[in-house]
Amino acid sequence: VSVFHKLHCALEQVDDRLRQQELLAQGFAMLSRRYGSDRDTDASDVGNRHLLRRLRPVLEDRHAERLTLDDLSAPLGLSPFQLIRLFRRATGLTPHAYLTQIRLRAALSHLRAGLPIAEAAVAAGFFDQSALNRHFRRIYGITPRQFVAAQGIRPAA
């Protein structure tokens, strides 16, 4: 599926601005690679590691917020395009995919603590319970409700 098709689908869902911006930047980067010059302006691997040391705590601490690419790139002095390219080079993931993993771990923690699924979803930074369900099922192969039932977790009083 092309990046522009994914962008179109993401724009139809209003719940994840970071994902929308990331796909837009990836689309333009793809066009730039295809039709632009061959200059390589990426930083060294040392620079990539430094970037991750600065960005990971931000993603961990602010995972429940509605982050945008500008929120993540501006403090580092990077454009959104540079951020995505360097982050992907260093981790193999986009910032959005990485943030989704952090949010899923947070949701698991909240579910284990007995938080109702809808509350765990919002506390972890997902737009709503259906967004958590979609990502949870894609990554873990089961729904949050199935996870709670399998673990024998009772909602906190």
PDB file of C-alpha atoms in Angstrom:
ATOM      1  CA  VAL A   1       0.000   0.000   0.000  1.00  0.00           C
ATOM      2  CA  SER A   2       1.425   3.348  -0.975  1.00  0.00           C
ATOM      3  CA  VAL A   3       2.261   5.956   1.626  1.00  0.00           C
ATOM      4  CA  PHE A   4      -0.277   8.300   0.053  1.00  0.00           C
ATOM      5  CA  HIS A   5      -3.051   5.724   0.425  1.00  0.00           C
ATOM      6  CA  LYS A   6      -2.083   5.261   4.074  1.00  0.00           C
ATOM      7  CA  LEU A   7      -2.102   9.043   4.472  1.00  0.00           C
ATOM      8  CA  HIS A   8      -5.568   9.244   2.980  1.00  0.00           C
ATOM      9  CA  CYS A   9      -6.852   6.572   5.391  1.00  0.00           C
ATOM     10  CA  ALA A  10      -5.172   8.284   8.363  1.00  0.00           C
ATOM     11  CA  LEU A  11      -6.713  11.631   7.436  1.00  0.00           C
ATOM     12  CA  GLU A  12     -10.160  10.035   7.515  1.00  0.00           C
ATOM     13  CA  GLN A  13      -9.514   9.103  11.162  1.00  0.00           C
ATOM     14  CA  VAL A  14      -9.189  12.224  13.277  1.00  0.00           C
ATOM     15  CA  ASP A  15      -7.682  10.462  16.281  1.00  0.00           C
ATOM     16  CA  ASP A  16      -3.944  10.571  15.547  1.00  0.00           C
ATOM     17  CA  ARG A  17      -2.372  13.787  14.320  1.00  0.00           C
ATOM     18  CA  LEU A  18       1.188  12.476  14.774  1.00  0.00           C
ATOM     19  CA  ARG A  19       0.473   9.555  12.426  1.00  0.00           C
ATOM     20  CA  GLN A  20      -1.079  11.920   9.862  1.00  0.00           C
ATOM     21  CA  GLN A  21       1.905  14.279   9.947  1.00  0.00           C
ATOM     22  CA  GLU A  22       4.350  11.403   9.812  1.00  0.00           C
ATOM     23  CA  LEU A  23       2.728   9.905   6.713  1.00  0.00           C
ATOM     24  CA  LEU A  24       2.635  13.314   5.026  1.00  0.00           C
ATOM     25  CA  ALA A  25       6.344  13.788   5.710  1.00  0.00           C
ATOM     26  CA  GLN A  26       7.114  10.262   4.473  1.00  0.00           C
ATOM     27  CA  GLY A  27       5.195  10.937   1.271  1.00  0.00           C
ATOM     28  CA  PHE A  28       7.146  14.089   0.560  1.00  0.00           C
ATOM     29  CA  ALA A  29      10.407  12.368   1.481  1.00  0.00           C
ATOM     30  CA  MET A  30       9.589   9.582  -0.973  1.00  0.00           C
ATOM     31  CA  LEU A  31       8.964  12.157  -3.707  1.00  0.00           C
ATOM     32  CA  SER A  32      12.174  13.951  -2.785  1.00  0.00           C
ATOM     33  CA  ARG A  33      14.199  10.725  -2.968  1.00  0.00           C
ATOM     34  CA  ARG A  34      12.631   9.805  -6.278  1.00  0.00           C
ATOM     35  CA  TYR A  35      12.854  13.191  -7.988  1.00  0.00           C
ATOM     36  CA  GLY A  36      15.375  15.169  -5.921  1.00  0.00           C
ATOM     37  CA  SER A  37      19.157  15.218  -5.804  1.00  0.00           C
ATOM     38  CA  ASP A  38      21.207  12.370  -4.343  1.00  0.00           C
ATOM     39  CA  ARG A  39      22.729  14.449  -1.537  1.00  0.00           C
ATOM     40  CA  ASP A  40      22.846  12.663   1.821  1.00  0.00           C
ATOM     41  CA  THR A  41      22.372  15.182   4.617  1.00  0.00           C
ATOM     42  CA  ASP A  42      21.818  12.694   7.435  1.00  0.00           C
ATOM     43  CA  ALA A  43      23.820  12.976  10.642  1.00  0.00           C
ATOM     44  CA  SER A  44      26.328  10.347  11.698  1.00  0.00           C
ATOM     45  CA  ASP A  45      25.423   7.303  13.781  1.00  0.00           C
ATOM     46  CA  VAL A  46      26.785   9.139  16.826  1.00  0.00           C
ATOM     47  CA  GLY A  47      24.335  11.957  16.119  1.00  0.00           C
ATOM     48  CA  ASN A  48      21.521   9.439  15.768  1.00  0.00           C
ATOM     49  CA  ARG A  49      22.307   7.901  19.148  1.00  0.00           C
ATOM     50  CA  HIS A  50      22.419  11.371  20.701  1.00  0.00           C
ATOM     51  CA  LEU A  51      19.047  12.167  19.147  1.00  0.00           C
ATOM     52  CA  LEU A  52      17.533   9.012  20.625  1.00  0.00           C
ATOM     53  CA  ARG A  53      18.975   9.730  24.072  1.00  0.00           C
ATOM     54  CA  ARG A  54      17.192  13.084  23.989  1.00  0.00           C
ATOM     55  CA  LEU A  55      13.959  11.935  22.353  1.00  0.00           C
ATOM     56  CA  ARG A  56      13.201   8.651  24.143  1.00  0.00           C
ATOM     57  CA  PRO A  57      12.575  10.292  27.549  1.00  0.00           C
ATOM     58  CA  VAL A  58      10.241  12.808  25.904  1.00  0.00           C
ATOM     59  CA  LEU A  59       8.227  10.012  24.293  1.00  0.00           C
ATOM     60  CA  GLU A  60       8.170   8.006  27.527  1.00  0.00           C
ATOM     61  CA  ASP A  61       7.165  10.967  29.719  1.00  0.00           C
ATOM     62  CA  ARG A  62       4.632  12.490  27.326  1.00  0.00           C
ATOM     63  CA  HIS A  63       3.154   9.327  25.759  1.00  0.00           C
ATOM     64  CA  ALA A  64      -0.375  10.166  26.919  1.00  0.00           C
ATOM     65  CA  GLU A  65      -0.333  13.586  25.217  1.00  0.00           C
ATOM     66  CA  ARG A  66      -1.441  14.394  21.667  1.00  0.00           C
ATOM     67  CA  LEU A  67       2.084  14.885  20.330  1.00  0.00           C
ATOM     68  CA  THR A  68       2.850  16.283  16.891  1.00  0.00           C
ATOM     69  CA  LEU A  69       5.995  16.067  14.802  1.00  0.00           C
ATOM     70  CA  ASP A  70       6.660  19.735  15.580  1.00  0.00           C
ATOM     71  CA  ASP A  71       6.465  18.964  19.323  1.00  0.00           C
ATOM     72  CA  LEU A  72       9.177  16.358  18.855  1.00  0.00           C
ATOM     73  CA  SER A  73      11.399  17.941  16.207  1.00  0.00           C
ATOM     74  CA  ALA A  74      11.528  21.640  17.192  1.00  0.00           C
ATOM     75  CA  PRO A  75      13.349  21.165  20.540  1.00  0.00           C
ATOM     76  CA  LEU A  76      15.989  19.127  18.702  1.00  0.00           C
ATOM     77  CA  GLY A  77      16.471  21.753  16.003  1.00  0.00           C
ATOM     78  CA  LEU A  78      15.281  19.381  13.292  1.00  0.00           C
ATOM     79  CA  SER A  79      12.583  19.558  10.678  1.00  0.00           C
ATOM     80  CA  PRO A  80       9.841  16.922  10.903  1.00  0.00           C
ATOM     81  CA  PHE A  81      11.325  15.287   7.784  1.00  0.00           C
ATOM     82  CA  GLN A  82      14.771  15.041   9.392  1.00  0.00           C
ATOM     83  CA  LEU A  83      13.308  13.674  12.609  1.00  0.00           C
ATOM     84  CA  ILE A  84      11.470  10.852  10.862  1.00  0.00           C
ATOM     85  CA  ARG A  85      14.470   9.946   8.702  1.00  0.00           C
ATOM     86  CA  LEU A  86      16.967   9.934  11.573  1.00  0.00           C
ATOM     87  CA  PHE A  87      14.621   8.164  13.979  1.00  0.00           C
ATOM     88  CA  ARG A  88      13.863   5.441  11.456  1.00  0.00           C
ATOM     89  CA  ARG A  89      17.540   5.022  10.639  1.00  0.00           C
ATOM     90  CA  ALA A  90      18.410   4.671  14.336  1.00  0.00           C
ATOM     91  CA  THR A  91      15.515   2.463  15.467  1.00  0.00           C
ATOM     92  CA  GLY A  92      13.962   0.914  12.372  1.00  0.00           C
ATOM     93  CA  LEU A  93      10.673   2.513  13.443  1.00  0.00           C
ATOM     94  CA  THR A  94       8.951   5.805  12.853  1.00  0.00           C
ATOM     95  CA  PRO A  95       8.321   8.030  15.887  1.00  0.00           C
ATOM     96  CA  HIS A  96       4.617   7.144  15.676  1.00  0.00           C
ATOM     97  CA  ALA A  97       5.267   3.389  15.674  1.00  0.00           C
ATOM     98  CA  TYR A  98       7.674   3.771  18.587  1.00  0.00           C
ATOM     99  CA  LEU A  99       5.147   5.869  20.523  1.00  0.00           C
ATOM    100  CA  THR A 100       2.450   3.268  19.844  1.00  0.00           C
ATOM    101  CA  GLN A 101       4.680   0.606  21.429  1.00  0.00           C
ATOM    102  CA  ILE A 102       5.171   2.804  24.495  1.00  0.00           C
ATOM    103  CA  ARG A 103       1.414   3.365  24.711  1.00  0.00           C
ATOM    104  CA  LEU A 104       0.714  -0.371  24.435  1.00  0.00           C
ATOM    105  CA  ARG A 105       3.126  -1.106  27.289  1.00  0.00           C
ATOM    106  CA  ALA A 106       1.432   1.601  29.359  1.00  0.00           C
ATOM    107  CA  ALA A 107      -2.001   0.154  28.556  1.00  0.00           C
ATOM    108  CA  LEU A 108      -0.828  -3.304  29.656  1.00  0.00           C
ATOM    109  CA  SER A 109       0.370  -1.830  32.923  1.00  0.00           C
ATOM    110  CA  HIS A 110      -2.947  -0.043  33.484  1.00  0.00           C
ATOM    111  CA  LEU A 111      -4.935  -3.178  32.651  1.00  0.00           C
ATOM    112  CA  ARG A 112      -2.843  -5.273  35.046  1.00  0.00           C
ATOM    113  CA  ALA A 113      -3.557  -2.663  37.735  1.00  0.00           C
ATOM    114  CA  GLY A 114      -7.281  -3.262  37.206  1.00  0.00           C
ATOM    115  CA  LEU A 115      -8.205  -0.100  35.300  1.00  0.00           C
ATOM    116  CA  PRO A 116     -11.255  -0.540  33.044  1.00  0.00           C
ATOM    117  CA  ILE A 117     -10.295  -0.904  29.380  1.00  0.00           C
ATOM    118  CA  ALA A 118     -11.673   2.481  28.275  1.00  0.00           C
ATOM    119  CA  GLU A 119      -9.831   4.273  31.095  1.00  0.00           C
ATOM    120  CA  ALA A 120      -6.618   2.327  30.409  1.00  0.00           C
ATOM    121  CA  ALA A 121      -6.825   3.350  26.753  1.00  0.00           C
ATOM    122  CA  VAL A 122      -7.101   7.071  27.509  1.00  0.00           C
ATOM    123  CA  ALA A 123      -4.507   6.938  30.312  1.00  0.00           C
ATOM    124  CA  ALA A 124      -2.048   5.293  27.917  1.00  0.00           C
ATOM    125  CA  GLY A 125      -2.571   8.006  25.298  1.00  0.00           C
ATOM    126  CA  PHE A 126      -4.920   6.304  22.864  1.00  0.00           C
ATOM    127  CA  PHE A 127      -7.778   8.370  21.467  1.00  0.00           C
ATOM    128  CA  ASP A 128     -10.359   5.877  22.718  1.00  0.00           C
ATOM    129  CA  GLN A 129     -10.967   2.213  23.467  1.00  0.00           C
ATOM    130  CA  SER A 130     -11.382   1.274  19.797  1.00  0.00           C
ATOM    131  CA  ALA A 131      -7.929   2.698  18.977  1.00  0.00           C
ATOM    132  CA  LEU A 132      -6.451   0.596  21.798  1.00  0.00           C
ATOM    133  CA  ASN A 133      -8.348  -2.474  20.570  1.00  0.00           C
ATOM    134  CA  ARG A 134      -7.078  -2.014  17.008  1.00  0.00           C
ATOM    135  CA  HIS A 135      -3.396  -1.680  17.996  1.00  0.00           C
ATOM    136  CA  PHE A 136      -3.598  -4.298  20.763  1.00  0.00           C
ATOM    137  CA  ARG A 137      -5.053  -6.897  18.421  1.00  0.00           C
ATOM    138  CA  ARG A 138      -2.549  -6.090  15.661  1.00  0.00           C
ATOM    139  CA  ILE A 139       0.453  -6.449  17.996  1.00  0.00           C
ATOM    140  CA  TYR A 140      -0.649  -9.094  20.514  1.00  0.00           C
ATOM    141  CA  GLY A 141      -3.213 -11.042  18.472  1.00  0.00           C
ATOM    142  CA  ILE A 142      -5.946 -10.663  21.103  1.00  0.00           C
ATOM    143  CA  THR A 143      -8.184  -7.880  22.345  1.00  0.00           C
ATOM    144  CA  PRO A 144      -7.651  -6.106  25.652  1.00  0.00           C
ATOM    145  CA  ARG A 145     -10.811  -7.782  26.965  1.00  0.00           C
ATOM    146  CA  GLN A 146      -9.379 -11.202  26.095  1.00  0.00           C
ATOM    147  CA  PHE A 147      -6.118 -10.238  27.807  1.00  0.00           C
ATOM    148  CA  VAL A 148      -7.934  -9.163  30.987  1.00  0.00           C
ATOM    149  CA  ALA A 149      -9.999 -12.360  31.004  1.00  0.00           C
ATOM    150  CA  ALA A 150      -6.960 -14.596  30.407  1.00  0.00           C
ATOM    151  CA  GLN A 151      -5.057 -12.893  33.228  1.00  0.00           C
ATOM    152  CA  GLY A 152      -8.009 -13.156  35.609  1.00  0.00           C
ATOM    153  CA  ILE A 153      -7.789  -9.446  36.342  1.00  0.00           C
ATOM    154  CA  ARG A 154     -10.652  -7.851  38.230  1.00  0.00           C
ATOM    155  CA  PRO A 155     -11.375  -4.132  37.833  1.00  0.00           C
ATOM    156  CA  ALA A 156     -10.096  -2.002  40.718  1.00  0.00           C
ATOM    157  CA  ALA A 157     -12.744  -0.809  43.115  1.00  0.00           C
TER     158      ALA A 157
END
